Structure formats: structure tokens, C-alpha cells
XYZ file of C-alpha atoms in Angstrom:
694
model
C 40.920 67.321 28.247
C 42.530 70.417 26.143
C 46.026 69.946 24.032
C 48.014 72.705 24.249
C 50.593 73.022 21.221
C 53.876 74.671 20.570
C 54.740 76.051 17.129
C 55.088 73.047 14.663
C 53.261 70.444 16.321
C 50.408 68.508 15.639
C 47.219 66.780 16.837
C 44.841 64.345 15.914
C 41.064 65.617 15.610
C 38.518 63.390 16.829
C 35.550 64.982 15.100
C 35.175 66.964 11.809
C 32.516 69.814 12.953
C 34.451 71.660 14.893
C 34.615 75.165 16.278
C 37.774 78.014 16.071
C 37.673 80.495 18.956
C 39.657 83.174 18.547
C 41.217 85.885 21.226
C 43.320 88.572 20.589
C 44.416 92.000 22.469
C 42.742 94.211 19.834
C 40.413 94.047 16.740
C 41.876 91.813 14.315
C 39.993 90.425 10.712
C 39.484 86.441 10.721
C 39.403 84.720 7.178
C 40.381 81.095 6.208
C 41.849 79.611 3.201
C 40.622 76.049 1.306
C 43.820 74.696 -0.287
C 44.865 71.738 -2.142
C 47.099 68.842 -0.814
C 50.529 71.313 -1.546
C 48.173 73.968 0.005
C 47.761 76.146 -2.943
C 44.661 77.867 -3.744
C 41.808 77.231 -6.528
C 41.335 81.375 -6.478
C 39.332 83.999 -4.928
C 36.884 81.474 -4.157
C 38.978 79.505 -2.262
C 39.067 82.441 0.302
C 36.666 82.418 3.424
C 36.477 86.557 4.359
C 34.787 89.305 5.639
C 33.545 90.525 2.731
C 32.609 86.663 1.615
C 31.653 84.681 5.124
C 30.226 81.670 3.509
C 32.097 78.605 1.496
C 31.112 75.094 1.723
C 31.555 73.793 5.241
C 33.068 77.259 6.356
C 31.282 80.747 7.631
C 33.686 83.340 9.186
C 33.420 86.569 11.082
C 32.138 89.918 9.236
C 33.682 92.106 11.036
C 36.911 93.039 12.702
C 36.512 92.359 16.822
C 38.905 90.855 19.679
C 37.211 87.564 19.683
C 36.274 85.690 16.559
C 34.002 82.269 16.654
C 34.755 80.494 12.885
C 32.427 77.664 11.863
C 33.942 73.614 10.298
C 32.135 71.678 9.006
C 35.423 69.003 7.452
C 32.760 66.886 5.826
C 30.885 69.221 3.848
C 34.165 70.937 2.548
C 35.075 69.381 -1.332
C 36.998 66.808 -2.170
C 40.048 68.119 -3.387
C 40.019 70.583 -0.450
C 43.088 68.954 2.128
C 44.307 72.148 4.225
C 42.121 74.848 5.919
C 43.787 77.441 6.907
C 42.860 80.100 9.329
C 44.435 83.215 8.691
C 44.134 86.752 11.361
C 45.325 90.037 10.012
C 45.045 93.822 11.931
C 42.727 95.787 9.979
C 43.473 99.627 8.738
C 42.317 102.312 9.715
C 39.845 101.961 12.338
C 42.016 102.962 15.265
C 43.373 99.665 15.890
C 46.997 97.458 16.698
C 49.948 98.498 13.690
C 51.358 95.141 14.915
C 50.538 92.034 17.032
C 53.575 92.387 19.382
C 52.191 95.516 20.487
C 49.406 93.341 22.491
C 48.931 90.235 24.339
C 49.927 87.309 22.106
C 46.647 86.020 20.285
C 45.406 82.490 20.919
C 43.278 79.768 19.182
C 41.556 77.133 20.327
C 39.873 74.147 18.084
C 36.553 73.087 20.207
C 33.306 70.811 19.691
C 30.275 71.923 18.859
C 29.021 71.828 22.688
C 32.014 74.131 23.759
C 34.719 71.671 24.560
C 38.356 72.479 24.068
C 39.994 69.689 21.963
C 43.424 72.179 20.939
C 44.612 75.438 22.029
C 47.919 77.885 20.625
C 48.722 80.606 21.913
C 50.887 82.615 18.962
C 53.661 83.816 20.720
C 57.021 85.489 19.567
C 55.312 87.607 16.982
C 56.875 91.341 16.797
C 56.093 93.488 13.562
C 54.200 91.242 12.077
C 50.498 92.635 11.353
C 49.267 89.310 9.333
C 49.342 85.448 11.086
C 48.729 82.226 9.931
C 47.727 80.903 12.964
C 46.726 77.588 12.560
C 45.774 74.800 9.689
C 43.273 71.751 9.713
C 44.928 69.307 7.151
C 43.607 65.973 5.899
C 46.159 62.768 6.309
C 44.932 59.143 5.081
C 41.345 60.256 5.539
C 42.033 61.723 8.675
C 42.079 65.426 9.862
C 44.605 66.858 12.195
C 45.546 70.531 13.632
C 48.474 71.746 13.417
C 50.378 75.421 15.198
C 51.604 77.435 12.199
C 52.370 80.937 13.521
C 53.565 81.717 10.458
C 54.012 85.698 10.471
C 54.183 88.219 7.790
C 55.369 91.850 8.353
C 54.158 92.662 5.079
C 50.736 92.300 6.341
C 47.553 90.519 4.700
C 48.612 90.731 0.781
C 51.973 88.718 1.025
C 49.856 86.441 3.613
C 47.885 85.244 0.495
C 50.716 85.726 -1.925
C 52.758 83.436 0.095
C 49.332 81.115 -0.349
C 49.631 81.221 -3.558
C 47.232 83.606 -4.958
C 48.363 85.328 -8.110
C 45.395 88.368 -7.304
C 46.481 88.623 -3.404
C 46.855 92.677 -3.415
C 43.287 92.791 -5.550
C 41.621 90.180 -2.728
C 43.593 91.951 0.438
C 42.032 95.409 -0.671
C 38.464 93.951 -0.920
C 38.848 92.553 2.659
C 39.473 95.711 3.988
C 37.221 97.573 2.444
C 34.656 94.518 3.552
C 36.205 95.225 7.263
C 35.534 99.483 6.898
C 32.022 99.213 5.599
C 30.880 96.696 8.491
C 33.013 98.677 11.325
C 30.890 101.879 9.721
C 27.428 100.159 10.008
C 28.073 98.179 13.771
C 26.558 99.803 16.700
C 29.114 100.848 19.097
C 30.025 97.962 21.199
C 30.061 98.990 25.055
C 33.241 99.704 26.854
C 34.349 96.691 29.003
C 31.698 95.939 31.948
C 33.338 94.749 35.629
C 31.405 91.480 34.921
C 30.319 89.901 31.812
C 27.125 88.047 30.757
C 28.727 85.049 31.144
C 30.342 86.287 34.834
C 26.899 87.177 36.068
C 24.985 84.225 34.812
C 27.711 81.990 35.753
C 28.059 80.296 32.359
C 31.237 80.086 29.825
C 32.482 76.990 27.988
C 33.221 74.608 30.915
C 29.768 75.767 32.720
C 26.854 72.666 33.406
C 24.573 72.195 30.313
C 21.695 74.611 30.251
C 19.366 72.058 31.497
C 21.661 71.624 34.901
C 21.301 75.163 35.667
C 18.378 77.720 35.388
C 21.178 80.553 34.785
C 22.123 80.861 30.978
C 24.173 79.641 28.670
C 26.316 81.158 26.432
C 25.486 80.181 22.651
C 27.041 76.355 21.977
C 26.651 74.696 18.721
C 25.109 70.990 18.280
C 25.048 69.988 15.197
C 25.998 72.427 12.796
C 28.140 74.976 11.103
C 27.236 78.376 13.106
C 27.718 81.996 12.184
C 30.764 83.557 13.849
C 30.779 83.933 17.239
C 27.971 81.728 17.524
C 26.495 78.160 17.901
C 23.925 76.079 16.605
C 20.948 75.996 18.553
C 19.796 72.953 20.691
C 17.855 72.189 17.376
C 20.061 70.257 15.514
C 21.571 68.227 18.434
C 22.484 67.911 22.393
C 23.999 71.339 22.773
C 21.708 73.873 23.153
C 21.309 77.864 21.776
C 22.012 81.156 23.647
C 19.895 80.466 26.535
C 18.751 84.057 28.334
C 17.715 84.011 31.694
C 14.780 81.517 33.103
C 12.313 83.432 33.211
C 8.495 83.856 33.499
C 7.326 88.145 32.122
C 5.184 90.192 33.742
C 3.339 93.006 31.940
C 4.659 96.735 32.319
C 1.344 97.905 33.497
C 1.771 95.400 36.338
C 4.791 97.916 37.153
C 3.749 101.326 38.869
C 3.601 104.476 36.996
C 6.295 106.846 37.433
C 5.763 109.467 39.917
C 4.248 112.879 39.168
C 5.680 113.991 42.253
C 8.773 113.552 41.054
C 9.665 110.981 43.568
C 12.103 108.073 43.141
C 11.309 105.664 40.426
C 11.083 101.909 42.083
C 13.674 99.325 40.596
C 12.154 96.076 42.195
C 10.425 94.395 40.355
C 6.299 94.331 41.284
C 6.441 90.421 41.927
C 9.754 89.801 43.629
C 9.004 88.391 47.386
C 11.350 89.956 50.060
C 13.973 91.536 47.729
C 15.055 95.131 49.037
C 15.939 97.489 45.856
C 19.179 97.063 44.788
C 22.318 99.235 46.121
C 24.469 101.460 44.580
C 27.667 99.975 45.768
C 29.804 97.992 43.661
C 28.910 94.105 43.693
C 31.015 91.875 46.581
C 30.880 88.968 44.834
C 30.272 86.823 41.408
C 27.810 89.202 39.755
C 24.319 87.951 40.398
C 22.063 86.765 36.715
C 19.195 88.618 36.070
C 16.644 86.563 37.859
C 15.194 86.888 41.145
C 13.977 84.358 43.911
C 11.284 81.967 42.153
C 7.564 82.630 42.547
C 5.312 80.756 44.502
C 3.588 79.283 40.948
C 6.392 78.832 38.529
C 10.386 80.021 37.924
C 12.702 82.820 38.784
C 11.165 85.859 37.814
C 13.459 89.006 35.869
C 14.834 91.539 38.318
C 15.720 94.796 36.573
C 19.156 96.376 37.283
C 20.880 92.861 38.356
C 24.092 92.917 36.275
C 27.589 94.473 37.066
C 27.811 97.899 38.029
C 29.015 100.108 40.228
C 25.158 102.297 39.970
C 22.089 101.653 38.691
C 22.124 103.626 36.002
C 25.592 101.256 34.750
C 23.667 97.641 36.050
C 21.154 98.631 33.711
C 22.962 99.738 30.753
C 24.689 96.562 30.823
C 21.634 94.515 31.481
C 20.026 96.015 27.924
C 23.691 94.821 26.354
C 23.296 91.453 27.366
C 19.821 91.127 26.397
C 21.026 92.330 23.025
C 24.052 89.793 23.079
C 21.761 87.018 24.059
C 19.156 88.184 21.197
C 22.238 88.190 18.376
C 23.325 84.462 19.542
C 20.052 82.965 20.044
C 19.055 83.643 16.449
C 22.329 83.347 14.860
C 21.951 79.300 16.387
C 18.814 79.181 15.155
C 19.705 80.530 12.231
C 22.974 78.179 11.744
C 20.482 75.266 13.018
C 17.876 75.945 10.057
C 21.100 76.317 7.656
C 22.259 73.020 8.690
C 19.027 70.870 8.195
C 18.774 72.823 4.617
C 22.078 71.566 3.877
C 21.674 68.466 4.965
C 18.623 67.605 3.579
C 20.308 68.403 0.537
C 23.088 65.986 0.966
C 20.970 62.559 2.090
C 18.740 63.680 -1.369
C 22.069 63.498 -3.090
C 22.816 60.392 -1.652
C 19.176 59.266 -2.413
C 19.690 59.632 -5.687
C 23.075 58.821 -6.148
C 22.145 55.608 -7.627
C 20.095 55.604 -10.633
C 18.898 51.475 -9.680
C 17.263 53.576 -6.525
C 15.850 56.445 -8.149
C 12.340 55.172 -8.602
C 12.229 52.425 -6.305
C 10.471 52.350 -2.854
C 13.796 52.467 -1.010
C 14.584 55.841 -3.170
C 11.444 56.859 -1.829
C 11.538 55.871 2.007
C 15.058 57.273 1.819
C 13.783 60.651 0.834
C 10.804 61.079 2.614
C 13.227 60.151 5.682
C 15.287 62.848 4.766
C 12.327 65.643 4.726
C 11.564 63.934 8.233
C 14.930 64.491 9.583
C 14.776 68.060 8.094
C 11.251 68.705 9.513
C 12.687 67.949 12.784
C 15.804 69.426 12.928
C 14.005 73.023 11.921
C 10.963 72.100 14.631
C 13.309 71.579 17.338
C 15.728 75.406 16.241
C 12.265 77.231 16.310
C 10.913 75.677 19.689
C 14.726 76.651 21.596
C 14.118 80.077 19.896
C 11.058 80.369 20.736
C 11.720 79.314 24.768
C 15.027 81.699 24.200
C 12.663 84.580 22.620
C 9.787 84.666 25.733
C 12.956 84.019 28.520
C 14.009 87.385 26.867
C 10.531 88.646 26.124
C 10.207 88.453 29.769
C 13.624 90.010 31.076
C 11.877 93.513 28.593
C 9.075 93.817 30.191
C 10.564 94.231 33.730
C 13.560 96.094 32.170
C 11.855 98.846 29.725
C 9.581 100.562 32.839
C 13.132 100.464 34.963
C 14.719 102.398 32.787
C 15.827 105.905 33.652
C 15.299 109.157 31.247
C 18.783 108.658 29.310
C 17.673 104.549 28.475
C 13.772 105.646 28.229
C 11.631 105.925 25.275
C 9.510 108.891 24.985
C 6.342 107.050 25.983
C 8.049 105.712 29.388
C 6.179 107.120 32.742
C 9.452 107.676 34.090
C 9.461 111.435 31.431
C 6.406 112.063 33.921
C 8.528 112.751 36.678
C 11.341 114.481 34.816
C 13.403 116.523 36.122
C 16.744 118.367 35.002
C 19.503 115.884 36.134
C 22.610 117.094 38.382
C 25.295 114.659 36.350
C 25.582 113.438 33.067
C 24.331 110.213 32.865
C 26.166 107.440 30.818
C 24.602 106.241 28.236
C 21.736 107.695 25.203
C 18.955 105.757 23.810
C 18.989 106.761 19.648
C 16.140 104.231 19.152
C 15.106 100.439 18.991
C 16.832 97.330 17.185
C 15.393 93.949 16.547
C 15.271 90.935 14.139
C 12.395 89.668 11.919
C 12.585 86.180 13.854
C 11.192 88.204 16.854
C 8.966 91.750 15.779
C 7.605 92.434 19.158
C 10.993 91.995 20.959
C 12.878 96.062 20.947
C 16.320 96.263 22.250
C 17.082 99.774 23.107
C 19.941 100.683 21.263
C 22.099 102.594 24.029
C 25.412 104.503 22.785
C 27.797 105.936 25.015
C 28.774 109.411 25.902
C 29.818 111.775 25.111
C 29.334 110.906 21.328
C 32.335 109.575 19.736
C 30.751 109.695 16.215
C 28.763 111.979 14.703
C 24.951 110.878 13.547
C 23.977 110.646 9.799
C 20.105 110.873 9.537
C 19.811 109.728 5.958
C 16.985 111.651 4.492
C 17.167 109.850 1.035
C 15.176 107.282 -0.816
C 17.409 104.823 0.553
C 16.147 105.371 3.923
C 12.783 103.675 3.229
C 11.495 100.506 5.083
C 13.421 97.747 3.986
C 15.396 94.624 4.327
C 13.465 92.297 5.776
C 10.909 89.716 4.806
C 7.056 91.029 4.014
C 5.986 90.318 7.644
C 8.261 93.002 8.712
C 7.859 95.244 6.752
C 3.974 95.206 7.049
C 4.560 95.458 10.586
C 6.980 98.215 10.800
C 5.068 100.336 8.338
C 1.854 99.653 10.280
C 4.158 101.880 12.938
C 4.796 104.673 10.784
C 2.978 107.765 11.560
C -0.266 108.672 9.413
C -0.019 107.703 5.930
C 2.979 106.592 5.918
C 1.793 102.982 7.251
C -0.281 102.565 3.764
C 3.207 102.589 1.666
C 6.790 103.647 1.372
C 7.018 107.473 2.148
C 7.933 109.736 -0.418
C 10.743 111.993 -0.520
C 8.839 115.178 0.856
C 7.673 112.755 4.002
C 11.524 111.096 4.316
C 12.752 114.574 4.744
C 10.137 115.734 7.172
C 10.565 112.416 9.355
C 14.467 113.055 9.312
C 14.379 116.324 10.839
C 11.753 115.472 13.217
C 14.116 112.733 14.445
C 16.576 114.970 14.659
C 15.134 117.032 17.245
C 13.836 114.803 19.143
C 17.333 112.912 19.336
C 18.425 116.745 20.436
C 15.557 117.233 22.932
C 16.675 114.316 24.742
C 20.294 115.012 24.966
C 19.185 118.735 26.043
C 17.213 116.666 28.925
C 19.040 114.238 30.583
C 22.136 116.662 30.464
C 22.523 119.629 33.830
C 21.646 122.901 32.990
C 23.476 125.152 31.049
C 26.135 122.186 29.762
C 24.648 121.176 26.372
C 23.315 123.335 23.767
C 22.177 122.891 20.316
C 23.197 124.861 17.073
C 21.378 124.593 13.852
C 22.395 125.156 9.963
C 19.407 125.657 7.860
C 20.483 127.313 4.793
C 17.095 126.821 2.855
C 14.791 127.518 6.475
C 13.045 124.641 5.360
C 13.345 122.996 9.212
C 11.301 125.568 10.635
C 7.684 123.563 11.483
C 10.278 120.741 13.069
C 12.491 123.099 15.034
C 9.519 125.075 17.010
C 9.818 122.998 19.988
C 13.221 124.206 20.652
C 12.979 127.401 19.563
C 9.355 127.968 21.523
C 11.271 126.533 24.846
C 14.037 128.214 24.681
C 16.586 126.055 23.473
C 17.824 127.229 20.276
C 17.475 130.829 20.865
C 16.022 131.355 17.334
C 15.480 129.966 14.355
C 18.842 129.645 12.131
C 19.736 132.420 9.913
C 19.228 131.296 6.063
C 22.026 131.462 3.188
C 25.854 130.800 2.447
C 26.068 133.873 5.427
C 24.323 131.701 8.894
C 26.303 128.250 7.607
C 29.615 130.594 7.533
C 28.693 132.312 11.131
C 27.576 128.822 12.855
C 30.988 126.851 11.725
C 33.228 130.126 12.262
C 31.934 130.083 15.572
C 32.321 126.440 16.298
C 35.365 125.610 14.928
C 36.807 129.080 17.067
C 35.641 127.454 20.124
C 37.426 123.817 19.170
C 40.664 125.672 18.428
C 40.312 127.928 21.996
C 39.731 124.484 23.582
C 42.235 122.283 21.855
C 44.829 124.683 22.942
C 43.331 125.339 26.687
C 43.661 121.483 27.105
C 47.166 121.354 26.281
C 48.378 123.783 27.360
C 46.641 123.095 30.369
C 45.197 126.936 30.902
C 41.670 125.731 31.113
C 41.532 129.384 33.039
C 42.668 131.478 30.374
C 39.754 130.854 27.973
C 37.788 133.484 26.905
C 34.380 134.632 29.080
C 32.265 135.272 25.775
C 33.044 131.332 25.417
C 30.196 128.833 25.753
C 32.166 126.106 26.955
C 29.033 123.837 26.857
C 28.713 121.155 25.065
C 27.637 121.716 21.483
C 25.302 119.909 18.924
C 25.316 121.183 15.373
C 22.531 120.014 13.383
C 22.939 120.514 9.318
C 20.055 120.138 7.399
C 19.830 119.282 3.854
C 23.683 118.968 4.037
C 25.286 120.252 0.937
C 23.085 122.949 0.421
C 24.578 125.971 0.979
C 28.233 124.975 1.291
C 31.253 126.179 -0.622
C 34.553 124.504 -0.407
C 35.652 126.216 2.740
C 32.032 125.249 4.732
C 33.098 121.875 3.485
C 36.525 121.987 5.152
C 35.173 123.355 8.333
C 32.556 121.072 8.651
C 34.793 117.704 8.065
C 37.452 119.563 10.327
C 34.630 119.592 13.093
C 33.991 116.121 12.346
C 37.168 114.951 13.371
C 38.382 117.520 16.078
C 35.317 118.399 17.831
C 34.294 115.260 19.484
C 37.359 115.545 21.917
C 36.183 118.488 23.069
C 32.743 118.503 23.001
C 31.257 119.390 19.994
C 29.287 116.889 17.783
C 27.364 116.631 14.042
C 24.209 115.359 13.394
C 23.852 115.317 9.693
C 20.352 115.781 8.060
C 21.133 115.157 4.723
C 20.901 112.422 1.300
C 24.284 111.694 0.488
C 23.130 111.304 -2.694
C 22.671 114.870 -3.514
C 26.764 115.353 -2.320
C 27.801 113.244 -5.405
C 29.449 116.176 -7.531
C 31.772 116.332 -5.062
C 33.340 112.979 -5.813
C 35.005 111.233 -3.550
C 36.132 113.951 -1.160
C 33.170 113.567 1.460
C 33.504 109.895 1.300
C 35.452 110.226 5.036
C 32.871 112.364 6.533
C 30.402 110.018 5.710
C 32.363 106.651 6.758
C 32.752 108.792 10.175
C 29.335 109.384 11.173
C 26.872 106.833 12.559
C 23.970 106.444 10.070
C 20.506 105.986 11.415
C 17.207 106.763 9.496
C 14.011 108.250 10.320
C 11.866 105.334 9.631
C 12.507 101.508 10.152
C 15.712 100.009 8.194
C 17.289 97.376 8.466
C 20.995 98.749 8.107
C 22.872 98.112 11.703
C 24.941 95.749 12.655
C 25.487 94.129 15.775
C 29.461 93.706 16.934
C 29.109 89.968 18.047
C 27.777 88.002 14.463
C 26.608 90.459 11.994
C 23.069 90.464 11.987
C 21.023 93.140 9.911
C 19.170 94.634 12.867
C 16.176 96.988 11.896
C 16.329 99.903 13.629
C 13.439 102.271 14.557
C 13.891 106.328 15.837
C 13.240 107.440 18.723
C 10.170 109.480 18.066
C 7.238 110.417 20.643
C 4.183 108.800 20.072
C 2.150 110.527 17.469
C 0.263 113.877 19.324
C 2.324 113.374 22.437
C 2.999 116.600 23.827
C 5.915 114.872 26.289
C 9.011 116.447 24.343
C 7.696 119.663 24.395
C 7.128 119.753 28.022
C 10.405 118.397 28.890
C 12.308 120.505 26.791
C 9.713 123.510 28.845
C 11.526 122.079 32.038
C 14.954 122.141 30.523
C 14.270 126.006 29.971
C 12.911 126.741 33.236
C 15.801 124.954 34.948
C 18.172 127.251 32.539
C 16.369 130.015 34.181
C 17.122 129.028 37.834
C 20.148 128.346 37.509
């Protein structure tokens, strides 16, 4: 039974390996300090924070979020650590809260690795405070207890660290803020709140039955080792289980009928589902269903596309894809955590075996070392088996979901494009590419972002955009997937610039295709005229009226027109006078592609571009830079806010994006059409025909 604490109350802990779960009314930064008997810190190395998330026995989240999980192994802590304090702080500069009193009171729960609640404390009474010591775990006579602290600080993180006895508190606080800002900039945008969460539609949660007792998935729980933030260790290390996605058997994409060539509706039903009607667009009437259908005659339940919460089929598929994304993140985190624990345990047992010099060379020592290695091998094998089970289930779901995706969510090689027609309304999201992890190279998760775009895009054409970030096998597979000669090695500068512009055109074509006719337009700035070959599909189809004017005059003309549009629409919205807009003003949403930035830009043009990046998205003007950041170093820090405001993607596979739950480095793959395919030109031709007929 979970004990509810009030400020100042303590409670004994009956175990030394626990998980601390934090929930708040907005994004918060979570950290841990390791203090001596008086609570004093030995230095900055005694603080686990987003910039340095791992300390011995501790792992904290890498990003600001409304929910966190912190893994604590008290037995692994150094002997001089007597207090483990959990710190919460509000990040600055990412549009979050200014004070804890402006939102619901944060809560902290201490649980076992299997999710069993031990202690819960709701931090009430906070007002102007922007940092708080939530709880502390402290050692008393070789036993550990937890105390509800709730000490807030109106002066924020520096004051809290200073009160912990850290001389360099201000410097460390600045380092933490920088790490949080970088994490926010590289994170895949989290989805909007769903009508029902992943756990709800699967009938899971901290109080749900064990995974083996139900066919639907279990949330990521811990089992015998410290876990990354927002995760648990897999079943590899004990009785708990990792993130178990749907119990399913897979079917191949080829089992689905091809997209209709006559433009008829797509059949979203699983081809092997027995007696199952097509999903309706009505909202769910009760608890949402898990993403599995009735059992097949020869096996367990089959996955079904669209069986997630939502008011429409698109929303259900969107929520289902994000659920798969989260399941994969947590399953891999569980595996990594379990293997890390196995390594730590092996080191500890080997150290104990070698502690007594009398046993180092004897049979007892050899037996102890062999036993330790056997335990390590067993734990790693169990962890991999649990991961393989989860991956098989997710792969089966992906093989069903991928062919059922609508054009806005589908790859260019999806048959749905063969029956494409210009839509009558804008979709809720856009596919910007694919994401995958090195543990499972053949499972791609669609990277879906909500529309309208709230952040601009930066397609990195610099040398840092090459294939990197993964182990050897991942790099080899990624290179085999690159077009043409690029598969033989890292692309050179010229190839990167060409691919970057082709990626920009592919995204622009997709945006044009998924919006109603005449409601989206593309403008291009290309001072050097080097982007003409990549722009040919847009110009030949009429989506782009003509090739952009070269030089500074072309830059100024486009920026002046878009700046005028933003200002006029802002005034019309502010004064509720939309009918007063000039007749010659194009009110369609605009995408501005800037090639080879900052070539051709003077100070005035830079100021206008930053204005469009800041003010444009709210009134339908979106920015896409195709640039190498190194070429703008002469401007110094002036452009730093611009780079930070954009979501960086790459023209070749690159591990640089993070998920919003755990913070894995995901390999991003751009949404390019298959080599030799004419699908982009065909789709743009239909868009142009629809515009002429409207």
C-alpha cells in the first residue's frame, strides 16, 4: 500500500533499488544531488542533471518534461553518500511555467522496480518558487528512509544548488539550462494530448495485471537494475517485464491489396481479421481498444491498423504511430538498462571475488568469477530475449499500419499515392521522415509532426550531416540505403548540398499535396541559382511559378513580400478585420525555402528572416533553411537564436534526434522518393491540375 506523506514526514524503505516518478503541470527539469551526512556536496560531480545524467547508482532524465522517472540503486552509491535529494526546477526559455504556483502541484512517487507504490508526496503550498527540493532518501543506521521535503526557492536553480553547499552553483545552473535547451532543440516534437493514452487503450498502467496475465501491452517497468529516465529495465534482470507492445503476429505489407487506381477509398481493415467491420470515424464509446484484433485461427491476436483513440481514422493512426514510437523507445531503454545493470553487477561480483588476496589464485576465486560471468550472460540473454519479443510484436504492427497510412503519413513508395486525389481539408500531421534505433535496424517509425508547423526546418547541408552516431552495422545499413555512389562511403560536400535541396523539394511537394488546392504555396530564395536542378519538379508542374531571381535583389523581393503579408495578417487578426485585407494578398499558407543561407543576405535581410522565423508560423508563413551552419560563423552569436528555433534534419541518415520520453539518439532518414521514381512529379501534376480547376 502506498504511503501518503506530508511535508517533513519520513517513511522507511524496504528495498534499495527504487524508481522515483515525477509528475508536474508543465515541463520541469529533474536532477539528483548526492550529499554527505550533513547534506553537503563534494562538488559538481555530486549532481546528476540533464547535462550529466549518469552518476554511480543514479540516472536522471536528459530533457525537461511533465513526467519523469529517476532510477536509484542505493547499494551502488559510494560509501560517503548519505543523502540523495531529488531536485525539480522550471526551465527557462522554452515556453513553460514561470513559477510552480501557476500550475497543478507537482507530485513525487517512490516505487519499486515492478511499479509497486511505496511512497507518494504531493508538493503543495508552492507559489513563486521556480525550484524545489522534492524528497530526499537518507541513510540512518545502515537503513534507508525517504523524507518529504518540499523546500522551494523563488530565486531558482542557482539558489537551490547554493543552499546545498555548492560553491560553483551559478556555473552549474547555467550548464544545466544549456543542456536542457539543447535537448529541447533536438527533440522530436511530442504529440498533442490524446483522447486516450497508450496505456489506457491497452488496459495497462502501474496498477495493471502482470504482462503474462493479459494479452495487451505492459508499460515499461524495471526489473533488476537502474533504468534510464522514463523507462524500466526489461524482464532480462528479474521478474518484471520491459515495455511489451501488442501481442501480435505479423503479416507482410504485400498481404494488403494495392492502393486503388480508380481513386476509391482505402480499406483500412486488416486482411486476416475475422468478422471485423471497418473502423468507423465515430469517437470511442468506452475504454479505447488495444491495437490488436481477434485471435487468428492458428495463433494469438492480430494487430489492426487504426485501433487507437481518436475521432477520425487519421487521428487514430497518428496516435497509434506515436504509441509505437513510445513503445519502441521504452523497450530499447529497458534492454539497455538491463544490460548496463548486468555489466555493473559483473564488475561488483568480480571485485568481491578479488577482494581477498587469498582467493585470487585459488579454486574458490575461479569458481566465483565463473559464476559471476554466467550470471552476466544469463541476464544479457534474458534481456535480449525480452527485447526480441517486443520488437517482433512491434514489427508485426508496423507491417499492418504502414500500408494503411493516408498520404500525409505515408512514404512515397506507398501504393496510396497511386490513387492520390487532392484533399478537401488539411490533415492533422505530416511525415517528415523515418526514425530507427541500432538495436532494430529494419523497423522504421514514421516521424509525424503536427500541422500547422510550429517550428521551421533546417536541412543541414554541412559535413556534420553525414552518416554517424551508430555502431558499425547501423552505419553499413544506412550507407546501403543511400542513393547511387553515396552508398560506397560518406557523401562529399557537393552531394550533400544536392541531397539537401532534394529533401527540401520532397517535403515541399508533400506539403502541397496534402493541402486543399490553392491553400498552400511555396516560395524560394536561391541567390546563387544553384538549386535549379532540384527545383525542376516544382517549376515544371507550376507549383512554383518560375525559378527564383538570383542575387540580393531576389532575396529582398521575396522577404519584403512575406514580411508585408505577416504584418497585414497580424493586424487583421488583432482587429478582427479579415475582410479588410488587400485583394492582391495571397492568404494561402506559405513555405519559404532558403537555399545556401546566408549567401546573398545583408543585415536587413537577416533581420527580416529572423522576423519571419519568429512571427511567421502563427499567421501561416513557415521557414525551411537549406544551409551549412559553418558558413554563417562570421555573424557570430547573432544567428544562434535562429538556429535554435529550427528543427534540424539531414539529407542522409544521421543519429541526432531525441525522443521526448527517454532521450535516445534516433537515426533520422529523410523522406526521399525511391531512386528513379516519378511519383513526386505525378503528384505535383495532379496538384497543378486541381489548382487550375478550382
